[in-house]
Amino acid sequence: MVWELDGTTPRRVEPDPPEPIGVPSPLTAEATLLLEQAGVDVVVEEGEVIGEVQGLEVARVVLDGPDGPARLEVGVGRFDREAFALIHGELSPPEALARVVADVGEHRRPGVEPHPINRLARERWLRRRIIDEPALVGAAALGAVDAARPRGGLRDPGIAVALGARSDGTPLVVACTTGIDLEAVPDAADARLRHAPQAELVIAVPARDAHRITRELAELLARPAEVVTVEGAWPT
């Protein structure tokens, strides 16, 4: 809770309302279908359509202006998309997507050797696991949603959020995080406020990252969150 002085009188500061949830343009429908046909996970963030393989972005639908057209850019992150287009410009979008999906999928699975590709965006990889196995966090079903604030680059810390319900219908928001991120708990609370203010809140972390400070911060929320440990599928 934040207070400010109005003259000599303390006054509670009301928080700004959450940003509206972005909706993809209808112009992205054809490119989104290509993602679905390639078997990647389609995620919408801030109104943009992203294709992921085990939590790692491999493609993004980009609009050339508000009236389109929409095109599919393939690659792991913005710089890789630009480089891939320069080097493999002769490939059709489905061919380019199939190549990147195969390359990334080779390294984003259990039992593989450590590789830069399986070190990236692990909080999103963890989200993919709980969506596939929602019972790990006490849910009946979950789907990916965006966080309350836009994520930075692939290496920037941040949470990955899922929205769903428990088996009894209780709404549930799950925020996945890895490592030490002191912003994870307040970001998780903001995500709940944005998507389902009355929902229960779970913070999912690998056991090695279930630090005391995360649990303490979760307890300090006006409506405390539950910290649940879930092991990732990446190599240690």
mmCIF file of C-alpha atoms in Angstrom:
data_model
loop_
_atom_site.group_PDB
_atom_site.id
_atom_site.type_symbol
_atom_site.label_atom_id
_atom_site.label_comp_id
_atom_site.label_asym_id
_atom_site.label_seq_id
_atom_site.Cartn_x
_atom_site.Cartn_y
_atom_site.Cartn_z
ATOM 1 C CA MET A 1 0.000 0.000 0.000
ATOM 2 C CA VAL A 2 1.318 3.442 -0.957
ATOM 3 C CA TRP A 3 0.387 6.743 0.699
ATOM 4 C CA GLU A 4 0.990 10.366 -0.242
ATOM 5 C CA LEU A 5 0.545 13.635 1.623
ATOM 6 C CA ASP A 6 -2.311 15.916 0.619
ATOM 7 C CA GLY A 7 -1.116 18.984 2.526
ATOM 8 C CA THR A 8 -0.683 17.431 5.957
ATOM 9 C CA THR A 9 -3.224 14.654 5.426
ATOM 10 C CA PRO A 10 -2.064 11.184 4.357
ATOM 11 C CA ARG A 11 -4.044 9.816 1.426
ATOM 12 C CA ARG A 12 -3.951 6.333 -0.016
ATOM 13 C CA VAL A 13 -2.711 6.184 -3.613
ATOM 14 C CA GLU A 14 -4.913 4.046 -5.827
ATOM 15 C CA PRO A 15 -3.077 1.836 -8.336
ATOM 16 C CA ASP A 16 -3.451 2.416 -12.045
ATOM 17 C CA PRO A 17 -5.834 -0.042 -13.712
ATOM 18 C CA PRO A 18 -4.226 -2.943 -15.606
ATOM 19 C CA GLU A 19 -3.432 -2.410 -19.261
ATOM 20 C CA PRO A 20 -6.086 -3.859 -21.579
ATOM 21 C CA ILE A 21 -5.317 -7.312 -22.930
ATOM 22 C CA GLY A 22 -4.185 -7.162 -26.558
ATOM 23 C CA VAL A 23 -6.095 -9.017 -29.258
ATOM 24 C CA PRO A 24 -4.407 -10.148 -32.506
ATOM 25 C CA SER A 25 -5.456 -8.465 -35.718
ATOM 26 C CA PRO A 26 -7.718 -10.570 -37.973
ATOM 27 C CA LEU A 27 -5.003 -10.090 -40.599
ATOM 28 C CA THR A 28 -2.780 -12.549 -38.689
ATOM 29 C CA ALA A 29 -5.152 -15.501 -39.172
ATOM 30 C CA GLU A 30 -3.415 -17.023 -42.214
ATOM 31 C CA ALA A 31 0.070 -16.853 -40.683
ATOM 32 C CA THR A 32 -1.288 -18.224 -37.404
ATOM 33 C CA LEU A 33 -2.644 -21.210 -39.313
ATOM 34 C CA LEU A 34 0.867 -21.889 -40.642
ATOM 35 C CA LEU A 35 2.129 -22.016 -37.056
ATOM 36 C CA GLU A 36 -0.603 -24.419 -36.028
ATOM 37 C CA GLN A 37 0.057 -26.661 -39.021
ATOM 38 C CA ALA A 38 3.753 -26.780 -38.092
ATOM 39 C CA GLY A 39 2.849 -28.107 -34.652
ATOM 40 C CA VAL A 40 4.293 -25.218 -32.667
ATOM 41 C CA ASP A 41 2.620 -23.711 -29.613
ATOM 42 C CA VAL A 42 0.771 -20.513 -30.519
ATOM 43 C CA VAL A 43 1.039 -17.834 -27.818
ATOM 44 C CA VAL A 44 -0.457 -14.338 -27.888
ATOM 45 C CA GLU A 45 1.430 -11.571 -26.067
ATOM 46 C CA GLU A 46 0.474 -7.898 -26.183
ATOM 47 C CA GLY A 47 -1.695 -8.695 -29.185
ATOM 48 C CA GLU A 48 1.179 -10.297 -31.140
ATOM 49 C CA VAL A 49 1.136 -13.920 -32.276
ATOM 50 C CA ILE A 50 4.216 -15.970 -31.407
ATOM 51 C CA GLY A 51 5.155 -19.553 -32.228
ATOM 52 C CA GLU A 52 7.100 -21.446 -29.557
ATOM 53 C CA VAL A 53 8.823 -24.808 -29.201
ATOM 54 C CA GLN A 54 8.943 -25.839 -25.544
ATOM 55 C CA GLY A 55 8.718 -22.207 -24.493
ATOM 56 C CA LEU A 56 11.299 -20.817 -26.912
ATOM 57 C CA GLU A 57 10.139 -18.390 -29.586
ATOM 58 C CA VAL A 58 10.826 -19.689 -33.089
ATOM 59 C CA ALA A 59 8.542 -17.418 -35.119
ATOM 60 C CA ARG A 60 6.441 -14.285 -34.874
ATOM 61 C CA VAL A 61 3.640 -12.881 -36.995
ATOM 62 C CA VAL A 62 4.536 -9.306 -37.946
ATOM 63 C CA LEU A 63 2.161 -6.714 -39.377
ATOM 64 C CA ASP A 64 3.527 -4.231 -41.905
ATOM 65 C CA GLY A 65 1.449 -1.339 -40.637
ATOM 66 C CA PRO A 66 -2.075 -1.359 -39.189
ATOM 67 C CA ASP A 67 -3.578 -2.494 -42.489
ATOM 68 C CA GLY A 68 -1.057 -5.274 -43.084
ATOM 69 C CA PRO A 69 -0.121 -7.378 -44.766
ATOM 70 C CA ALA A 70 0.902 -9.908 -42.126
ATOM 71 C CA ARG A 71 4.018 -11.993 -42.617
ATOM 72 C CA LEU A 72 5.676 -14.809 -40.708
ATOM 73 C CA GLU A 73 9.220 -14.115 -39.495
ATOM 74 C CA VAL A 74 11.163 -17.223 -38.489
ATOM 75 C CA GLY A 75 14.008 -17.411 -35.973
ATOM 76 C CA VAL A 76 14.855 -17.446 -32.267
ATOM 77 C CA GLY A 77 14.296 -13.828 -31.268
ATOM 78 C CA ARG A 78 14.362 -10.644 -33.333
ATOM 79 C CA PHE A 79 18.022 -10.652 -34.364
ATOM 80 C CA ASP A 80 17.937 -14.305 -35.379
ATOM 81 C CA ARG A 81 14.779 -13.663 -37.417
ATOM 82 C CA GLU A 82 16.555 -10.902 -39.322
ATOM 83 C CA ALA A 83 19.661 -13.038 -39.902
ATOM 84 C CA PHE A 84 17.632 -16.083 -40.940
ATOM 85 C CA ALA A 85 15.726 -14.036 -43.525
ATOM 86 C CA LEU A 86 19.001 -12.797 -45.037
ATOM 87 C CA ILE A 87 20.664 -16.211 -45.167
ATOM 88 C CA HIS A 88 17.674 -18.382 -46.051
ATOM 89 C CA GLY A 89 15.517 -15.968 -48.017
ATOM 90 C CA GLU A 90 14.927 -18.597 -50.699
ATOM 91 C CA LEU A 91 12.906 -20.794 -48.330
ATOM 92 C CA SER A 92 9.131 -20.547 -48.197
ATOM 93 C CA PRO A 93 7.658 -19.718 -44.752
ATOM 94 C CA PRO A 94 6.582 -23.352 -44.122
ATOM 95 C CA GLU A 95 10.049 -24.637 -45.123
ATOM 96 C CA ALA A 96 11.838 -22.059 -42.984
ATOM 97 C CA LEU A 97 9.600 -22.793 -40.022
ATOM 98 C CA ALA A 98 10.092 -26.556 -40.327
ATOM 99 C CA ARG A 99 13.879 -26.115 -40.316
ATOM 100 C CA VAL A 100 13.925 -23.939 -37.188
ATOM 101 C CA VAL A 101 11.399 -26.118 -35.355
ATOM 102 C CA ALA A 102 13.543 -29.191 -36.008
ATOM 103 C CA ASP A 103 16.761 -27.462 -34.906
ATOM 104 C CA VAL A 104 15.250 -26.075 -31.699
ATOM 105 C CA GLY A 105 13.326 -29.243 -30.873
ATOM 106 C CA GLU A 106 16.566 -31.221 -30.972
ATOM 107 C CA HIS A 107 17.836 -29.265 -27.967
ATOM 108 C CA ARG A 108 14.588 -28.537 -26.066
ATOM 109 C CA ARG A 109 13.877 -32.021 -24.754
ATOM 110 C CA PRO A 110 14.873 -34.162 -21.763
ATOM 111 C CA GLY A 111 18.146 -36.038 -21.767
ATOM 112 C CA VAL A 112 20.111 -33.826 -24.160
ATOM 113 C CA GLU A 113 23.478 -32.210 -23.580
ATOM 114 C CA PRO A 114 23.656 -28.594 -22.338
ATOM 115 C CA HIS A 115 23.408 -26.129 -25.218
ATOM 116 C CA PRO A 116 22.716 -22.388 -25.535
ATOM 117 C CA ILE A 117 19.247 -23.181 -26.882
ATOM 118 C CA ASN A 118 18.250 -25.075 -23.750
ATOM 119 C CA ARG A 119 19.498 -22.301 -21.481
ATOM 120 C CA LEU A 120 17.141 -19.674 -22.901
ATOM 121 C CA ALA A 121 13.663 -18.753 -21.601
ATOM 122 C CA ARG A 122 13.517 -21.527 -19.038
ATOM 123 C CA GLU A 123 10.596 -19.913 -17.216
ATOM 124 C CA ARG A 124 8.592 -20.306 -20.433
ATOM 125 C CA TRP A 125 9.772 -23.894 -20.823
ATOM 126 C CA LEU A 126 8.511 -24.489 -17.276
ATOM 127 C CA ARG A 127 5.169 -22.959 -18.256
ATOM 128 C CA ARG A 128 4.934 -25.324 -21.203
ATOM 129 C CA ARG A 129 5.434 -28.249 -18.836
ATOM 130 C CA ILE A 130 2.655 -27.225 -16.445
ATOM 131 C CA ILE A 131 0.301 -26.582 -19.373
ATOM 132 C CA ASP A 132 0.997 -30.145 -20.529
ATOM 133 C CA GLU A 133 0.777 -31.462 -16.936
ATOM 134 C CA PRO A 134 -1.457 -29.034 -15.003
ATOM 135 C CA ALA A 135 -1.783 -31.381 -12.029
ATOM 136 C CA LEU A 136 1.823 -30.480 -11.133
ATOM 137 C CA VAL A 137 0.487 -27.172 -9.773
ATOM 138 C CA GLY A 138 -2.927 -28.406 -8.665
ATOM 139 C CA ALA A 139 -4.761 -27.322 -11.810
ATOM 140 C CA ALA A 140 -7.204 -29.120 -14.071
ATOM 141 C CA ALA A 141 -6.343 -27.095 -17.178
ATOM 142 C CA LEU A 142 -4.092 -24.148 -18.021
ATOM 143 C CA GLY A 143 -3.363 -21.922 -20.999
ATOM 144 C CA ALA A 144 -0.637 -19.373 -21.680
ATOM 145 C CA VAL A 145 -1.422 -15.676 -21.169
ATOM 146 C CA ASP A 146 0.770 -12.594 -21.182
ATOM 147 C CA ALA A 147 2.294 -11.004 -18.099
ATOM 148 C CA ALA A 148 1.292 -7.583 -16.794
ATOM 149 C CA ARG A 149 4.352 -5.945 -18.322
ATOM 150 C CA PRO A 150 6.040 -6.780 -21.626
ATOM 151 C CA ARG A 151 9.034 -9.064 -21.437
ATOM 152 C CA GLY A 152 12.432 -7.863 -22.582
ATOM 153 C CA GLY A 153 14.864 -9.960 -24.596
ATOM 154 C CA LEU A 154 15.311 -13.713 -24.475
ATOM 155 C CA ARG A 155 17.931 -13.437 -21.738
ATOM 156 C CA ASP A 156 16.061 -10.940 -19.570
ATOM 157 C CA PRO A 157 14.476 -12.237 -16.346
ATOM 158 C CA GLY A 158 10.715 -12.331 -16.188
ATOM 159 C CA ILE A 159 7.736 -14.515 -15.414
ATOM 160 C CA ALA A 160 5.713 -16.722 -17.740
ATOM 161 C CA VAL A 161 2.024 -16.771 -16.842
ATOM 162 C CA ALA A 162 -0.707 -19.365 -17.261
ATOM 163 C CA LEU A 163 -4.416 -19.029 -16.518
ATOM 164 C CA GLY A 164 -6.852 -21.818 -15.752
ATOM 165 C CA ALA A 165 -8.759 -23.500 -12.972
ATOM 166 C CA ARG A 166 -8.565 -26.201 -10.348
ATOM 167 C CA SER A 167 -10.682 -29.340 -10.639
ATOM 168 C CA ASP A 168 -13.419 -27.738 -8.504
ATOM 169 C CA GLY A 169 -13.618 -24.749 -10.842
ATOM 170 C CA THR A 170 -11.638 -22.337 -8.664
ATOM 171 C CA PRO A 171 -9.853 -19.898 -11.010
ATOM 172 C CA LEU A 172 -6.070 -20.113 -10.890
ATOM 173 C CA VAL A 173 -3.183 -17.976 -12.101
ATOM 174 C CA VAL A 174 0.272 -19.574 -12.236
ATOM 175 C CA ALA A 175 3.471 -17.564 -12.635
ATOM 176 C CA CYS A 176 6.584 -19.526 -13.605
ATOM 177 C CA THR A 177 10.016 -18.200 -12.712
ATOM 178 C CA THR A 178 13.586 -19.497 -12.538
ATOM 179 C CA GLY A 179 16.730 -18.282 -10.800
ATOM 180 C CA ILE A 180 16.515 -15.340 -8.401
ATOM 181 C CA ASP A 181 14.104 -12.681 -9.623
ATOM 182 C CA LEU A 182 12.975 -10.252 -6.927
ATOM 183 C CA GLU A 183 10.342 -8.881 -9.305
ATOM 184 C CA ALA A 184 8.709 -12.285 -9.806
ATOM 185 C CA VAL A 185 6.259 -12.085 -6.897
ATOM 186 C CA PRO A 186 4.982 -8.537 -7.542
ATOM 187 C CA ASP A 187 4.828 -9.317 -11.267
ATOM 188 C CA ALA A 188 2.791 -12.439 -10.456
ATOM 189 C CA ALA A 189 0.383 -10.387 -8.340
ATOM 190 C CA ASP A 190 0.003 -7.884 -11.182
ATOM 191 C CA ALA A 191 -0.696 -10.730 -13.621
ATOM 192 C CA ARG A 192 -3.461 -12.016 -11.359
ATOM 193 C CA LEU A 193 -4.934 -8.519 -11.135
ATOM 194 C CA ARG A 194 -4.889 -8.249 -14.917
ATOM 195 C CA HIS A 195 -6.398 -11.607 -15.836
ATOM 196 C CA ALA A 196 -8.434 -12.889 -12.871
ATOM 197 C CA PRO A 197 -8.402 -10.707 -9.732
ATOM 198 C CA GLN A 198 -10.350 -13.267 -7.683
ATOM 199 C CA ALA A 199 -8.143 -16.212 -8.653
ATOM 200 C CA GLU A 200 -5.787 -18.140 -6.445
ATOM 201 C CA LEU A 201 -2.134 -17.489 -7.264
ATOM 202 C CA VAL A 202 0.614 -20.091 -7.572
ATOM 203 C CA ILE A 203 4.275 -19.332 -8.204
ATOM 204 C CA ALA A 204 6.005 -22.296 -9.852
ATOM 205 C CA VAL A 205 9.774 -22.633 -9.517
ATOM 206 C CA PRO A 206 12.328 -25.432 -9.862
ATOM 207 C CA ALA A 207 13.317 -26.833 -6.448
ATOM 208 C CA ARG A 208 16.819 -25.348 -6.673
ATOM 209 C CA ASP A 209 15.273 -21.894 -7.153
ATOM 210 C CA ALA A 210 12.713 -22.078 -4.319
ATOM 211 C CA HIS A 211 14.571 -19.482 -2.279
ATOM 212 C CA ARG A 212 13.334 -18.290 1.084
ATOM 213 C CA ILE A 213 12.955 -14.710 -0.158
ATOM 214 C CA THR A 214 10.459 -15.883 -2.804
ATOM 215 C CA ARG A 215 8.337 -17.648 -0.187
ATOM 216 C CA GLU A 216 8.512 -14.667 2.173
ATOM 217 C CA LEU A 217 7.463 -12.225 -0.537
ATOM 218 C CA ALA A 218 4.625 -14.537 -1.569
ATOM 219 C CA GLU A 219 3.337 -14.531 2.020
ATOM 220 C CA LEU A 220 3.458 -10.729 2.188
ATOM 221 C CA LEU A 221 0.920 -10.262 -0.599
ATOM 222 C CA ALA A 222 -2.500 -8.986 0.471
ATOM 223 C CA ARG A 223 -3.761 -12.322 -0.848
ATOM 224 C CA PRO A 224 -0.760 -14.647 -0.364
ATOM 225 C CA ALA A 225 0.491 -16.869 -3.156
ATOM 226 C CA GLU A 226 1.464 -20.511 -2.906
ATOM 227 C CA VAL A 227 4.993 -21.452 -4.003
ATOM 228 C CA VAL A 228 5.112 -24.847 -5.744
ATOM 229 C CA THR A 229 8.252 -26.601 -6.963
ATOM 230 C CA VAL A 230 8.230 -28.118 -10.447
ATOM 231 C CA GLU A 231 11.313 -29.569 -12.060
ATOM 232 C CA GLY A 232 12.223 -28.381 -15.536
ATOM 233 C CA ALA A 233 13.006 -30.694 -18.442
ATOM 234 C CA TRP A 234 16.331 -29.024 -19.235
ATOM 235 C CA PRO A 235 19.759 -30.589 -18.555
ATOM 236 C CA THR A 236 21.477 -29.658 -15.294
#
